[in-house]
Short mmCIF file of C-alpha atoms and ligand atoms in Angstrom, two decimals:
data_model
loop_
_atom_site.label_atom_id
_atom_site.label_comp_id
_atom_site.label_asym_id
_atom_site.label_seq_id
_atom_site.Cartn_x
_atom_site.Cartn_y
_atom_site.Cartn_z
CA MET V 1 -23.80 25.50 35.44
CA ALA V 2 -24.42 22.53 36.66
CA ASP V 3 -21.68 20.96 39.47
CA GLU V 4 -22.51 17.49 38.94
CA TYR V 5 -20.17 16.87 36.02
CA ASP V 6 -17.16 17.03 35.25
CA TYR V 7 -17.15 19.53 32.81
CA ASP V 8 -20.51 21.23 31.14
CA LEU V 9 -19.07 20.01 27.89
CA PHE V 10 -17.27 17.66 26.27
CA THR V 11 -16.73 18.69 22.34
CA ILE V 12 -15.37 14.61 20.77
CA GLY V 13 -13.11 16.14 17.64
CA ALA V 14 -11.02 19.49 17.65
CA GLY V 15 -11.31 19.92 14.15
CA SER V 16 -12.59 23.19 12.21
CA GLY V 17 -16.19 22.30 14.22
CA GLY V 18 -15.26 21.28 17.30
CA VAL V 19 -12.74 24.20 17.66
CA ARG V 20 -14.76 26.99 17.28
CA ALA V 21 -17.38 25.50 19.14
CA SER V 22 -15.61 24.63 22.14
CA ARG V 23 -13.89 28.18 22.58
CA VAL V 24 -16.95 30.05 22.41
CA ALA V 25 -18.59 27.52 24.76
CA ALA V 26 -15.54 28.55 27.11
CA ALA V 27 -15.94 32.02 26.67
CA HIS V 28 -19.69 32.07 27.35
CA GLY V 29 -17.87 30.35 30.72
CA ALA V 30 -18.68 26.78 30.70
CA ARG V 31 -16.47 24.54 31.75
CA VAL V 32 -15.34 22.71 28.08
CA ALA V 33 -13.06 19.95 27.36
CA VAL V 34 -12.68 18.35 24.66
CA ALA V 35 -10.59 15.42 23.39
CA GLU V 36 -8.46 14.79 19.67
CA GLU V 37 -6.24 11.23 18.66
CA TYR V 38 -5.09 12.55 16.13
CA ARG V 39 -3.51 16.42 15.65
CA VAL V 40 -5.75 19.72 16.73
CA GLY V 41 -6.40 21.33 13.88
CA GLY V 42 -8.67 18.41 12.36
CA THR V 43 -9.15 17.62 8.33
CA CYS V 44 -8.97 21.28 7.18
CA VAL V 45 -6.11 22.33 8.99
CA ILE V 46 -4.05 18.98 8.83
CA ARG V 47 -4.91 16.56 5.48
CA GLY V 48 -7.16 18.58 3.62
CA CYS V 49 -8.09 22.64 2.70
CA VAL V 50 -4.97 24.11 4.59
CA PRO V 51 -1.84 21.79 3.07
CA LYS V 52 -4.41 21.53 -0.28
CA LYS V 53 -4.16 25.55 -1.26
CA MET V 54 -0.46 25.27 -0.41
CA LEU V 55 0.36 22.77 -3.06
CA VAL V 56 -2.10 24.74 -5.54
CA TYR V 57 -0.37 27.89 -4.59
CA GLY V 58 2.84 25.48 -5.32
CA ALA V 59 2.13 23.81 -8.67
CA HIS V 60 0.27 27.06 -10.02
CA PHE V 61 4.89 28.27 -10.29
CA ALA V 62 4.80 26.14 -12.97
CA GLU V 63 2.46 27.77 -15.39
CA ASP V 64 3.56 31.05 -14.29
CA LEU V 65 7.16 30.10 -14.84
CA VAL V 66 6.14 29.89 -18.45
CA ASP V 67 4.05 32.63 -18.50
CA ALA V 68 6.55 34.86 -17.01
CA GLN V 69 9.05 34.47 -20.39
CA HIS V 70 5.71 36.90 -22.64
CA PHE V 71 6.15 39.15 -19.92
CA GLY V 72 9.97 39.49 -20.11
CA TRP V 73 11.99 37.13 -17.91
CA THR V 74 14.56 34.74 -18.66
CA ILE V 75 14.65 32.15 -15.75
CA GLU V 76 17.44 29.84 -15.92
CA GLY V 77 17.98 26.58 -14.32
CA LYS V 78 14.44 26.80 -13.12
CA ARG V 79 13.34 23.68 -11.08
CA PHE V 80 10.82 21.69 -8.34
CA ASP V 81 11.81 20.22 -5.23
CA TRP V 82 8.85 17.87 -4.40
CA ALA V 83 10.13 17.36 -1.23
CA ALA V 84 11.23 20.85 -0.53
CA LEU V 85 7.95 21.95 -0.50
CA ARG V 86 5.95 18.82 0.67
CA ASP V 87 8.26 19.56 4.31
CA HIS V 88 7.23 23.91 4.37
CA VAL V 89 3.88 22.73 3.82
CA GLN V 90 3.97 20.97 6.77
CA ASN V 91 5.97 22.93 8.55
CA ASP V 92 3.27 25.22 7.94
CA VAL V 93 0.27 22.85 9.43
CA THR V 94 2.61 21.79 12.58
CA ARG V 95 2.50 25.78 13.54
CA LEU V 96 -1.63 25.92 12.92
CA GLU V 97 -2.02 23.06 14.77
CA GLY V 98 0.33 24.42 17.22
CA LEU V 99 -1.82 28.20 16.97
CA TYR V 100 -5.18 25.75 17.74
CA GLY V 101 -4.23 24.61 20.55
CA GLN V 102 -3.53 27.57 21.84
CA THR V 103 -6.22 29.39 21.58
CA LEU V 104 -8.21 26.30 23.02
CA GLY V 105 -5.64 26.81 26.40
CA ASN V 106 -6.31 30.67 26.40
CA HIS V 107 -9.84 29.59 26.68
CA ASN V 108 -9.31 27.45 29.51
CA VAL V 109 -10.02 24.47 26.98
CA THR V 110 -8.45 21.37 28.63
CA ILE V 111 -7.06 19.15 25.81
CA PHE V 112 -7.61 15.07 26.38
CA ALA V 113 -4.93 14.17 23.22
CA GLU V 114 -6.43 10.85 22.56
CA ARG V 115 -9.82 8.81 21.90
CA ALA V 116 -13.10 9.26 23.44
CA THR V 117 -15.81 7.18 23.37
CA ILE V 118 -19.54 7.59 25.29
CA THR V 119 -20.01 4.87 27.41
CA GLY V 120 -23.07 6.71 29.43
CA PRO V 121 -25.74 8.82 28.78
CA HIS V 122 -23.25 11.37 30.71
CA GLU V 123 -19.93 9.81 30.39
CA ILE V 124 -17.09 9.59 27.95
CA THR V 125 -14.37 7.00 28.24
CA LEU V 126 -10.68 8.22 27.25
CA ALA V 127 -8.47 5.85 25.86
CA SER V 128 -6.25 5.61 29.15
CA GLY V 129 -8.78 4.48 30.96
CA LYS V 130 -10.29 7.73 32.89
CA THR V 131 -13.69 8.76 32.62
CA VAL V 132 -15.01 12.10 32.65
CA THR V 133 -18.71 13.31 32.62
CA ALA V 134 -20.21 15.65 30.81
CA LYS V 135 -24.08 17.93 30.79
CA THR V 136 -23.56 17.60 26.77
CA ILE V 137 -21.33 16.18 24.45
CA LEU V 138 -20.74 17.34 21.06
CA VAL V 139 -19.66 15.06 18.82
CA ALA V 140 -17.07 16.68 15.51
CA THR V 141 -15.74 13.90 14.71
CA GLY V 142 -15.49 14.88 11.13
CA ALA V 143 -15.57 12.38 7.32
CA ARG V 144 -12.61 10.24 6.26
CA PRO V 145 -12.27 9.22 2.89
CA LEU V 146 -14.20 6.03 1.22
CA VAL V 147 -11.97 3.45 -0.14
CA PRO V 148 -13.81 1.24 -2.19
CA THR V 149 -13.02 -2.81 -1.70
CA PHE V 150 -11.59 -5.01 -4.53
CA PRO V 151 -9.00 -6.88 -5.20
CA GLY V 152 -5.65 -4.74 -4.62
CA SER V 153 -7.56 -2.01 -2.73
CA GLU V 154 -4.77 -1.88 -0.44
CA HIS V 155 -2.62 -0.63 -2.39
CA VAL V 156 -4.40 2.27 -2.98
CA ILE V 157 -3.69 5.88 -1.52
CA THR V 158 -6.14 8.99 -0.28
CA SER V 159 -5.49 12.64 -0.13
CA ASN V 160 -3.99 11.71 3.20
CA GLU V 161 -0.50 10.02 2.25
CA ALA V 162 -0.77 11.87 -1.21
CA PHE V 163 0.35 15.13 1.46
CA HIS V 164 3.52 13.09 2.40
CA LEU V 165 4.67 10.99 -0.46
CA GLU V 166 8.23 10.50 -0.86
CA GLN V 167 8.61 11.34 -4.27
CA LEU V 168 6.22 11.84 -6.85
CA PRO V 169 4.56 9.43 -8.77
CA ARG V 170 5.63 9.62 -12.28
CA ARG V 171 2.08 8.30 -13.10
CA ILE V 172 -1.23 8.09 -11.40
CA LEU V 173 -4.76 7.11 -11.37
CA ILE V 174 -6.62 9.60 -9.31
CA ALA V 175 -10.52 7.57 -9.21
CA GLY V 176 -13.78 9.63 -8.68
CA GLY V 177 -14.47 12.78 -10.49
CA GLY V 178 -15.00 15.39 -7.45
CA TYR V 179 -13.71 18.63 -5.61
CA ILE V 180 -10.20 15.88 -4.27
CA ALA V 181 -10.20 14.57 -7.75
CA ASN V 182 -10.37 16.98 -9.94
CA GLU V 183 -8.13 18.98 -7.51
CA PHE V 184 -4.68 16.83 -6.62
CA ALA V 185 -5.28 16.29 -11.08
CA GLY V 186 -4.43 20.11 -11.37
CA ILE V 187 -1.64 19.58 -8.45
CA PHE V 188 0.29 16.81 -10.25
CA ASN V 189 -0.41 17.74 -13.21
CA GLU V 190 1.57 20.70 -13.01
CA PHE V 191 3.83 19.42 -10.74
CA GLY V 192 4.67 17.31 -14.62
CA CYS V 193 2.88 13.64 -13.53
CA LYS V 194 0.73 12.08 -15.94
CA VAL V 195 -3.10 12.06 -14.36
CA THR V 196 -5.65 10.21 -15.51
CA ILE V 197 -8.59 10.53 -13.67
CA ALA V 198 -11.59 7.80 -14.02
CA ASN V 199 -14.85 8.16 -12.86
CA ARG V 200 -17.80 5.52 -12.25
CA SER V 201 -20.17 8.12 -14.02
CA ASP V 202 -19.39 10.63 -17.28
CA THR V 203 -19.59 13.35 -15.40
CA ILE V 204 -17.38 15.82 -13.10
CA LEU V 205 -18.60 17.04 -10.28
CA ARG V 206 -21.61 16.55 -10.91
CA SER V 207 -22.72 19.45 -9.11
CA TYR V 208 -21.50 22.02 -10.34
CA ASP V 209 -22.99 23.66 -13.69
CA ALA V 210 -22.78 22.17 -16.62
CA SER V 211 -21.18 24.65 -18.52
CA LEU V 212 -18.14 24.40 -15.87
CA ARG V 213 -17.92 21.81 -15.56
CA ASP V 214 -17.45 21.15 -20.06
CA ARG V 215 -15.00 23.69 -19.34
CA LEU V 216 -12.82 22.38 -16.76
CA LEU V 217 -12.62 19.04 -18.44
CA GLN V 218 -11.78 20.69 -21.60
CA ILE V 219 -8.83 22.70 -20.51
CA SER V 220 -7.44 19.53 -18.27
CA MET V 221 -6.99 17.86 -21.28
CA VAL V 222 -5.44 20.52 -22.79
CA LYS V 223 -3.37 20.15 -19.98
CA GLY V 224 -2.60 16.75 -20.61
CA ILE V 225 -4.99 15.16 -17.93
CA GLY V 226 -6.10 12.19 -19.09
CA PHE V 227 -10.30 10.79 -18.24
CA LEU V 228 -11.68 7.56 -18.40
CA PHE V 229 -15.66 7.20 -18.08
CA ASN V 230 -18.59 4.91 -17.17
CA THR V 231 -15.84 2.87 -15.40
CA GLU V 232 -14.82 1.01 -12.22
CA PHE V 233 -12.29 -0.67 -10.72
CA GLU V 234 -11.53 -4.83 -11.24
CA SER V 235 -8.21 -5.08 -9.40
CA ILE V 236 -5.06 -3.46 -8.98
CA GLU V 237 -2.14 -6.21 -9.05
CA LYS V 238 1.22 -5.01 -7.43
CA GLN V 239 4.40 -5.99 -9.77
CA ALA V 240 7.59 -7.01 -8.97
CA ASP V 241 8.86 -3.22 -9.49
CA GLY V 242 6.89 -1.83 -7.94
CA THR V 243 4.39 -0.36 -10.27
CA LEU V 244 0.72 -1.35 -10.95
CA LEU V 245 -1.11 -2.77 -12.62
CA VAL V 246 -4.44 -1.79 -12.65
CA ARG V 247 -8.03 -2.95 -14.23
CA LEU V 248 -10.56 -0.76 -14.93
CA SER V 249 -14.16 -2.51 -16.68
CA GLY V 250 -13.90 -1.54 -20.28
CA GLN V 251 -10.14 -0.30 -20.44
CA GLU V 252 -6.81 -2.05 -21.12
CA PRO V 253 -5.10 -2.91 -17.98
CA CYS V 254 -2.39 -0.08 -17.00
CA GLU V 255 0.62 0.28 -15.73
CA TYR V 256 0.49 3.02 -12.68
CA ASP V 257 2.88 4.49 -10.19
CA ALA V 258 0.20 5.86 -8.07
CA VAL V 259 -3.37 5.15 -7.60
CA MET V 260 -5.22 8.25 -5.46
CA VAL V 261 -8.87 6.89 -4.32
CA ALA V 262 -11.34 10.20 -4.21
CA THR V 263 -13.77 8.87 -4.11
CA GLY V 264 -15.95 10.43 -1.07
CA ARG V 265 -16.08 11.03 2.61
CA ILE V 266 -17.68 8.89 5.03
CA PRO V 267 -18.43 10.41 8.80
CA ASN V 268 -16.55 9.08 11.39
CA THR V 269 -19.25 7.59 13.89
CA GLU V 270 -17.84 4.13 14.21
CA GLY V 271 -16.74 2.74 18.12
CA LEU V 272 -17.68 5.66 19.09
CA GLY V 273 -20.76 4.30 21.75
CA LEU V 274 -23.26 6.11 20.39
CA GLU V 275 -25.72 2.86 19.77
CA THR V 276 -25.36 2.97 23.66
CA VAL V 277 -26.82 6.40 23.96
CA GLY V 278 -29.42 5.61 21.15
CA VAL V 279 -27.88 8.58 18.95
CA GLU V 280 -29.87 8.12 15.50
CA LEU V 281 -27.16 7.47 12.45
CA GLY V 282 -28.87 7.64 8.53
CA LYS V 283 -28.01 5.32 5.67
CA LYS V 284 -24.13 7.09 5.43
CA GLY V 285 -23.47 6.28 8.90
CA GLU V 286 -24.05 10.13 9.67
CA ILE V 287 -25.58 11.40 12.89
CA LEU V 288 -29.02 13.27 12.76
CA VAL V 289 -29.39 16.71 13.64
CA ASP V 290 -32.14 18.99 13.88
CA ALA V 291 -32.04 22.22 12.49
CA PHE V 292 -30.22 23.35 16.12
CA SER V 293 -27.41 20.33 15.27
CA LYS V 294 -29.19 18.81 18.37
CA THR V 295 -29.12 14.68 17.75
CA SER V 296 -31.66 12.21 18.99
CA VAL V 297 -30.55 12.47 22.54
CA ASP V 298 -31.43 15.70 23.96
CA HIS V 299 -28.00 16.57 24.92
CA ILE V 300 -25.87 15.14 22.55
CA TYR V 301 -24.88 17.73 19.24
CA ALA V 302 -23.22 17.35 16.68
CA VAL V 303 -21.92 19.59 13.51
CA GLY V 304 -19.30 19.21 10.65
CA ASP V 305 -18.69 16.59 8.78
CA VAL V 306 -19.91 13.75 10.43
CA THR V 307 -23.78 15.10 10.04
CA ASP V 308 -23.02 15.34 6.35
CA ARG V 309 -25.29 18.21 6.29
CA VAL V 310 -21.95 20.00 3.87
CA GLN V 311 -19.51 19.35 3.59
CA LEU V 312 -17.58 22.19 3.72
CA THR V 313 -15.18 24.10 6.50
CA PRO V 314 -17.18 27.04 6.86
CA VAL V 315 -20.35 25.48 7.74
CA ALA V 316 -18.71 22.89 9.69
CA ILE V 317 -17.46 26.66 11.76
CA ARG V 318 -20.74 28.68 11.77
CA GLU V 319 -22.64 25.19 13.49
CA GLY V 320 -19.86 25.17 15.55
CA GLN V 321 -20.39 28.66 16.42
CA ALA V 322 -24.99 28.09 16.60
CA PHE V 323 -25.01 25.21 18.76
CA ALA V 324 -22.12 27.31 21.64
CA ASP V 325 -24.07 30.38 21.13
CA SER V 326 -27.71 29.00 21.71
CA VAL V 327 -26.97 26.04 24.06
CA PHE V 328 -24.10 28.17 26.45
CA GLY V 329 -24.77 31.67 25.92
CA PRO V 330 -27.06 35.02 26.52
CA GLY V 331 -29.24 34.38 23.74
CA GLU V 332 -32.15 33.19 22.01
CA PRO V 333 -31.01 29.84 20.08
CA TYR V 334 -30.79 30.54 16.36
CA ALA V 335 -30.22 28.07 13.53
CA VAL V 336 -27.37 28.15 10.39
CA ASP V 337 -28.54 29.15 7.10
CA HIS V 338 -27.99 26.25 4.48
CA SER V 339 -28.85 28.04 1.58
CA CYS V 340 -26.96 29.47 -0.60
CA VAL V 341 -23.38 28.05 0.54
CA PRO V 342 -20.99 29.76 -2.24
CA SER V 343 -18.05 26.80 -2.93
CA ALA V 344 -14.80 26.67 -5.20
CA VAL V 345 -13.13 24.25 -6.37
CA PHE V 346 -9.19 24.80 -6.73
CA SER V 347 -8.49 23.23 -9.31
CA HIS V 348 -6.47 24.45 -12.17
CA PRO V 349 -8.08 27.18 -12.93
CA PRO V 350 -10.17 27.28 -10.27
CA ILE V 351 -13.91 26.95 -10.54
CA ALA V 352 -16.71 28.98 -7.56
CA ALA V 353 -20.22 29.47 -7.58
CA VAL V 354 -23.62 30.17 -5.34
CA GLY V 355 -26.87 29.40 -5.58
CA MET V 356 -28.52 27.51 -7.86
CA THR V 357 -26.88 25.97 -11.63
CA GLU V 358 -28.86 27.14 -14.81
CA SER V 359 -30.59 23.18 -15.14
CA GLU V 360 -31.70 23.97 -11.11
CA ALA V 361 -32.97 27.19 -11.59
CA ARG V 362 -34.84 25.90 -15.19
CA ASN V 363 -36.74 22.93 -13.02
CA THR V 364 -37.34 25.21 -9.93
CA LEU V 365 -38.23 28.28 -11.37
CA GLY V 366 -39.31 27.76 -15.26
CA ASN V 367 -38.54 31.25 -16.58
CA ILE V 368 -35.21 32.28 -16.01
CA LYS V 369 -32.54 35.05 -17.79
CA VAL V 370 -28.94 33.33 -18.47
CA PHE V 371 -26.15 35.81 -18.44
CA GLN V 372 -22.77 34.55 -19.79
CA SER V 373 -18.83 35.98 -20.88
CA ASP V 374 -16.84 33.89 -22.53
CA PHE V 375 -13.54 36.36 -21.93
CA ARG V 376 -9.56 34.99 -22.36
CA PRO V 377 -8.40 36.69 -19.53
CA MET V 378 -5.23 39.81 -20.83
CA LYS V 379 -2.60 38.10 -18.71
CA ASN V 380 -3.43 34.76 -20.53
CA VAL V 381 -3.34 36.70 -24.27
CA VAL V 382 0.43 38.04 -23.63
CA ALA V 383 1.73 34.94 -22.19
CA GLY V 384 -0.18 33.38 -25.00
CA ARG V 385 -2.07 31.03 -23.25
CA ASN V 386 -5.55 29.77 -25.09
CA GLU V 387 -7.58 29.52 -21.91
CA ARG V 388 -11.10 30.81 -21.40
CA SER V 389 -12.88 32.07 -18.52
CA LEU V 390 -16.85 31.11 -18.41
CA TYR V 391 -19.03 33.63 -15.87
CA LYS V 392 -22.75 32.69 -15.92
CA MET V 393 -25.25 34.78 -14.09
CA ILE V 394 -28.65 33.09 -14.02
CA VAL V 395 -31.84 35.42 -12.81
CA ASP V 396 -34.85 34.87 -12.31
CA ALA V 397 -36.93 36.37 -14.74
CA ALA V 398 -39.71 37.52 -13.06
CA ASN V 399 -38.37 39.98 -10.54
CA ASP V 400 -34.89 40.12 -12.39
CA ARG V 401 -33.45 38.34 -8.61
CA ILE V 402 -29.99 36.51 -9.11
CA VAL V 403 -29.96 33.12 -8.05
CA GLY V 404 -27.15 32.38 -9.19
CA ILE V 405 -23.15 32.47 -10.35
CA HIS V 406 -21.09 30.24 -11.57
CA MET V 407 -17.17 31.24 -12.98
CA ILE V 408 -14.28 29.71 -14.25
CA GLY V 409 -11.32 31.01 -13.97
CA PRO V 410 -7.87 33.10 -12.36
CA GLU V 411 -8.85 34.32 -9.04
CA ALA V 412 -12.62 32.97 -9.02
CA PRO V 413 -12.80 31.43 -5.79
CA GLU V 414 -11.50 34.84 -4.31
CA ILE V 415 -14.28 37.06 -7.01
CA MET V 416 -16.88 35.01 -5.90
CA GLN V 417 -16.94 35.59 -2.11
CA ALA V 418 -18.00 38.96 -2.51
CA ALA V 419 -20.16 38.47 -5.54
CA ALA V 420 -21.96 35.81 -2.73
CA ILE V 421 -23.02 38.07 -1.28
CA ALA V 422 -25.45 39.97 -3.73
CA VAL V 423 -26.58 36.51 -3.86
CA LYS V 424 -26.89 36.20 -0.33
CA ALA V 425 -28.51 39.30 -0.01
CA ARG V 426 -31.71 38.61 -3.25
CA LEU V 427 -29.67 41.82 -4.97
CA THR V 428 -31.27 42.50 -8.64
CA LYS V 429 -29.39 42.01 -12.90
CA ALA V 430 -30.37 45.97 -12.18
CA ASP V 431 -27.82 46.53 -8.88
CA PHE V 432 -24.99 44.74 -10.79
CA ASP V 433 -25.66 46.62 -13.76
CA ALA V 434 -25.42 49.83 -11.62
CA THR V 435 -22.28 49.38 -10.29
CA VAL V 436 -19.34 50.80 -12.15
CA ALA V 437 -16.75 48.81 -13.53
CA ILE V 438 -13.42 48.44 -12.06
CA HIS V 439 -11.01 48.57 -15.27
CA PRO V 440 -8.58 46.37 -16.15
CA THR V 441 -9.72 43.01 -13.89
CA MET V 442 -12.03 39.90 -15.03
CA ALA V 443 -14.31 40.92 -11.69
CA GLU V 444 -15.65 43.13 -14.12
CA GLU V 445 -18.01 40.78 -16.41
CA LEU V 446 -19.85 40.48 -13.38
CA VAL V 447 -21.06 44.29 -13.93
CA LEU V 448 -21.13 44.27 -17.43
CA PHE V 449 -23.13 40.84 -18.73
CA LYS V 450 -25.77 42.31 -21.36
P1 LIG T 501 -16.95 15.02 -4.07
O1 LIG T 501 -18.14 13.52 -3.72
O2 LIG T 501 -16.62 15.89 -4.48
O3 LIG T 501 -17.15 13.16 -5.28
C1 LIG T 501 -17.11 11.46 -5.22
C2 LIG T 501 -17.04 11.63 -6.58
O4 LIG T 501 -16.72 10.21 -6.49
C3 LIG T 501 -17.98 11.48 -7.62
O5 LIG T 501 -17.49 11.88 -9.07
C4 LIG T 501 -18.50 10.36 -7.56
O6 LIG T 501 -19.03 10.14 -8.98
C5 LIG T 501 -17.56 9.93 -7.08
N1 LIG T 501 -18.24 8.30 -6.27
C6 LIG T 501 -18.48 8.79 -5.47
N2 LIG T 501 -19.20 7.60 -4.61
C7 LIG T 501 -18.55 6.31 -5.14
C8 LIG T 501 -18.16 4.64 -4.72
N3 LIG T 501 -18.76 3.94 -4.10
N4 LIG T 501 -17.34 4.48 -5.89
C9 LIG T 501 -16.68 5.16 -7.11
N5 LIG T 501 -16.89 6.19 -7.18
C10 LIG T 501 -17.99 7.34 -6.38
O7 LIG T 501 -15.53 13.54 -2.75
P2 LIG T 501 -14.69 14.23 -2.98
O8 LIG T 501 -14.00 13.18 -2.24
O9 LIG T 501 -13.85 14.99 -3.81
O10 LIG T 501 -14.69 15.10 -1.37
C11 LIG T 501 -15.50 14.82 -0.24
C12 LIG T 501 -16.00 16.24 0.28
O11 LIG T 501 -15.52 16.77 0.77
C13 LIG T 501 -16.22 16.86 -1.06
O12 LIG T 501 -18.06 16.58 -1.43
C14 LIG T 501 -16.60 18.84 -0.55
O13 LIG T 501 -17.69 18.53 0.15
C15 LIG T 501 -15.67 18.66 0.20
N6 LIG T 501 -14.09 19.06 -0.24
C16 LIG T 501 -14.15 20.46 -0.42
C17 LIG T 501 -13.05 21.26 -1.31
C18 LIG T 501 -13.37 22.14 -1.66
O14 LIG T 501 -14.50 23.16 -1.19
N7 LIG T 501 -12.86 22.93 -2.38
C19 LIG T 501 -12.36 19.99 -1.48
C20 LIG T 501 -11.86 19.15 -1.15
C21 LIG T 501 -13.09 18.18 -0.39
P3 LIG T 501 -20.67 10.51 -9.64
O15 LIG T 501 -20.06 11.19 -10.55
O16 LIG T 501 -21.78 9.55 -9.42
O17 LIG T 501 -21.06 12.05 -8.85
#
């Protein structure tokens, strides 16, 4: 390791990718420092996946407590306290932030709790004015919500603020039809808010299989969530009583207590000094990298959402790990395989998917077989809840290989994690058929497709 520099690795951003890369590089013997201007843990831990999932759990009790009566339970005086849930979630976020900091400390990674900017090929300047040098620089600064600009757009919130609301809005408009819009629509709806989703296009969750999208839309509407499609913001006007008068194209003006925007996330690349050292950016401002996460500058790398490859935490973690192993480890450099990445939407009910959708498979492979199970989970039957699950398996007709699995229903993400191994391992429909079912489960539908 070169002693002419203060550090072997300087990481900007202590989120999922940055923390993994820093501690693995340090474990390989590198002298590592990381700068974080907000809180160690990044989007996933501080204001994303983790606190969101806790809210999803909290929200689901609304249905569970109703269903419990069909299973013989009498629940008197039930009441929901948003502030209690919000504060419990935030306390746990703080606990996790501490653990992430500890992990870095245990690996002798120096943490600078301040903003860092690249000011020379190997030079980083911290907000305090301190300047350090590093042989290798890793940019792992993540992404932030994209907020469209229109008259009154200063009145909107994003998912960042949703975790800290003083009180729940009685009526909330959520703009966007993607992951965040559908997850928070489910959360707020379960808490009793009147939720409306407004999207610019005529669909939700564009990248998911059409049958699952339709099913979520239908179930969400039955639960009381409103949908407005092909519409865009014209203006938001804050009224004297604090309510927001929202004008959307093609719609009557409507009052809401809060407007949340979930229209995608943009990479955090401004003001980092990337241009001073010649790091190339793409159209969305994302850092362009090769398969080994290397930028256009030989000793500068980037991982995670800032590269806008697959904006998912486990992918950022893998990219961080691969970078650290490849640059600082004893073995051969290796690249992350971005194919066949399973994903989930923690809506009510959740969606999970891996591989090709039916239409992608038809377009790519031509001759496919589609197996489908449309069923009402046993628990829903007893609960008198008319909510059906849908599982789909897409098979390449040429060789019986499973190229996609798509599910909507209770615990779909939990079930999918195991099923995704089979798809990644290129197993066939016959392999699933040969596996004995576990009865009675929902997951058994995967081995009983006819
Ligand atoms: P998504 O990319 O999922 O969805 C964005 C939505 O906003 C789409 O409906 C899109 O419309 C619409 N949109 C995009 N750009 C604009 C624009 N300029 N003006 C108006 N509408 C627009 O973004 P999210 O914000 O929901 O989430 C960001 C990312 O975070 C996700 O892509 C995902 O990678 C990650 N994430 C993952 C989660 C998980 O794994 N469970 C949970 C939350 C986030 P259209 O219909 O035209 O596509």
